[in-house]
Amino acid sequence: MAEPERTHPGVERAERAAAMLAAAGMPRMPARVMMALVGSPDEGYSAADLAARLGVSPAAVSGAVRYLESMRMVHRLSRPGERVARFDLIDDGWRSMVVSQTPMYGRLADDIEAIADDNADAPASVERAREIAGFLRYLEKRMPELVVEWQESTGRSPS
């Protein structure tokens, strides 16, 4: 079998990006599959293609694809006359993923403020907690606005 670096574009960088996503909390195999799909051919990759590219079992790819489909990051591409499904990234999957996390910032800020309320005897801790909560509320407000600004700057219509 040919080395992945020679048969697929961007393998090293895809692995590095996947490692960053895993460090940020995404499960490792879905991160690797997602980054492989960033550099996929226009027709997408089959599960066997992904398994070969990543050097893993088809079962590992299957679980990762299910995870990414549940996050609405990946979709199956079916073509008439082909028995094998192919996978590719959903065009606005990244935007959707970022925006879908926005409510978490407000809920987290609520909990952090409640911790501050319960910790009145530690003023430095309270101040730090309130600053963190303020930052999270800023993210909650700005994240959807940033997406609209980005869409407008690229000529895309805001959704």
XYZ file of C-alpha atoms in Angstrom:
159
model
C 0.000 0.000 0.000
C 1.300 3.479 -0.858
C 2.155 5.844 1.954
C -0.773 8.188 2.786
C 1.450 11.283 2.420
C 2.076 10.365 -1.206
C -1.467 9.420 -2.153
C -3.547 11.991 -0.245
C -2.996 15.739 -0.036
C -2.316 17.400 3.293
C -2.038 14.292 5.472
C 0.530 15.732 7.881
C -1.328 19.006 8.329
C -4.659 17.173 8.652
C -3.210 15.040 11.446
C -1.848 18.132 13.199
C -5.220 19.891 12.944
C -6.987 16.760 14.201
C -4.644 16.687 17.192
C -5.595 20.296 17.970
C -9.290 19.440 17.804
C -8.722 16.431 20.057
C -6.810 18.609 22.537
C -9.816 20.953 22.537
C -12.125 18.092 23.490
C -13.288 16.475 20.267
C -12.917 12.689 20.193
C -9.719 11.774 18.340
C -11.097 9.551 15.567
C -13.929 11.916 14.539
C -11.362 14.732 14.497
C -9.093 12.693 12.218
C -11.966 11.766 9.889
C -13.165 15.367 9.740
C -9.713 16.685 8.887
C -9.257 13.962 6.252
C -12.532 15.103 4.704
C -11.317 18.701 4.596
C -8.811 17.497 1.995
C -11.028 14.947 0.307
C -11.465 14.663 -3.444
C -14.556 16.403 -4.795
C -16.458 13.117 -4.874
C -15.736 12.553 -1.164
C -14.222 9.473 0.426
C -15.771 6.062 0.934
C -15.439 4.450 4.356
C -12.768 2.167 2.888
C -10.893 5.203 1.504
C -10.978 6.849 4.932
C -9.840 3.668 6.671
C -6.922 3.338 4.251
C -5.972 7.009 4.507
C -6.032 6.958 8.293
C -4.593 3.474 8.744
C -7.518 2.360 10.926
C -10.283 -0.221 10.801
C -13.555 0.353 8.943
C -15.305 0.044 12.329
C -13.336 3.024 13.659
C -14.339 5.049 10.599
C -17.979 3.981 10.967
C -18.155 5.178 14.571
C -16.427 8.452 13.732
C -18.750 9.101 10.785
C -21.817 8.427 12.961
C -20.517 10.932 15.503
C -19.872 13.573 12.818
C -23.269 12.957 11.200
C -24.943 13.492 14.581
C -23.118 16.836 14.827
C -24.278 17.707 11.293
C -20.686 18.035 10.116
C -20.651 15.155 7.599
C -23.161 13.749 5.163
C -23.430 10.677 2.982
C -23.210 11.142 -0.743
C -25.108 8.548 -2.739
C -24.630 8.289 -6.467
C -26.867 6.374 -8.865
C -25.227 3.119 -9.883
C -22.767 3.107 -6.981
C -23.266 0.724 -4.094
C -20.690 2.398 -1.859
C -21.639 5.536 0.038
C -19.172 8.370 0.091
C -18.773 10.983 2.796
C -18.018 14.676 2.673
C -18.258 17.705 4.929
C -21.517 19.642 5.009
C -20.866 23.046 3.467
C -21.885 25.128 6.497
C -21.042 22.504 9.103
C -18.354 24.547 10.838
C -20.585 27.584 11.152
C -23.448 25.465 12.426
C -21.225 23.781 14.991
C -19.927 27.087 16.337
C -23.365 28.709 16.472
C -24.976 25.659 18.099
C -22.556 25.988 21.025
C -23.513 29.623 21.711
C -26.222 28.897 24.343
C -23.640 26.957 26.353
C -21.733 30.199 27.020
C -24.746 31.755 28.747
C -25.480 28.653 30.827
C -21.848 28.423 31.845
C -21.839 32.128 32.779
C -24.957 31.558 34.930
C -23.232 28.761 36.840
C -20.017 30.739 37.270
C -21.955 33.734 38.596
C -23.770 31.432 41.058
C -20.380 30.157 42.224
C -19.300 33.760 42.758
C -22.507 34.449 44.725
C -21.781 31.450 46.961
C -18.168 32.497 47.521
C -18.644 36.000 48.947
C -15.867 35.486 51.530
C -13.222 35.300 48.779
C -13.291 38.637 46.932
C -10.439 37.816 44.531
C -12.168 34.588 43.539
C -15.482 36.390 43.109
C -13.874 39.054 40.926
C -12.192 36.399 38.757
C -15.445 34.428 38.410
C -17.419 37.520 37.431
C -14.784 38.430 34.826
C -14.985 34.923 33.340
C -18.792 35.100 33.316
C -18.650 38.503 31.614
C -16.360 37.149 28.916
C -18.668 34.172 28.333
C -21.683 36.492 28.028
C -19.715 38.556 25.502
C -19.052 35.398 23.460
C -22.715 34.422 23.700
C -23.735 37.781 22.245
C -20.972 38.189 19.678
C -20.689 34.689 18.204
C -23.877 34.920 16.089
C -22.960 38.484 15.107
C -19.490 37.357 14.022
C -20.983 34.646 11.833
C -23.227 37.211 10.112
C -20.273 39.589 9.675
C -18.194 36.797 8.161
C -20.998 35.775 5.803
C -21.438 39.361 4.672
C -17.682 39.811 4.180
C -17.584 36.750 1.903
C -20.688 37.678 -0.048
C -22.774 34.901 1.479
C -26.278 35.680 2.570
C -26.752 35.457 6.339
C -28.840 32.450 7.316
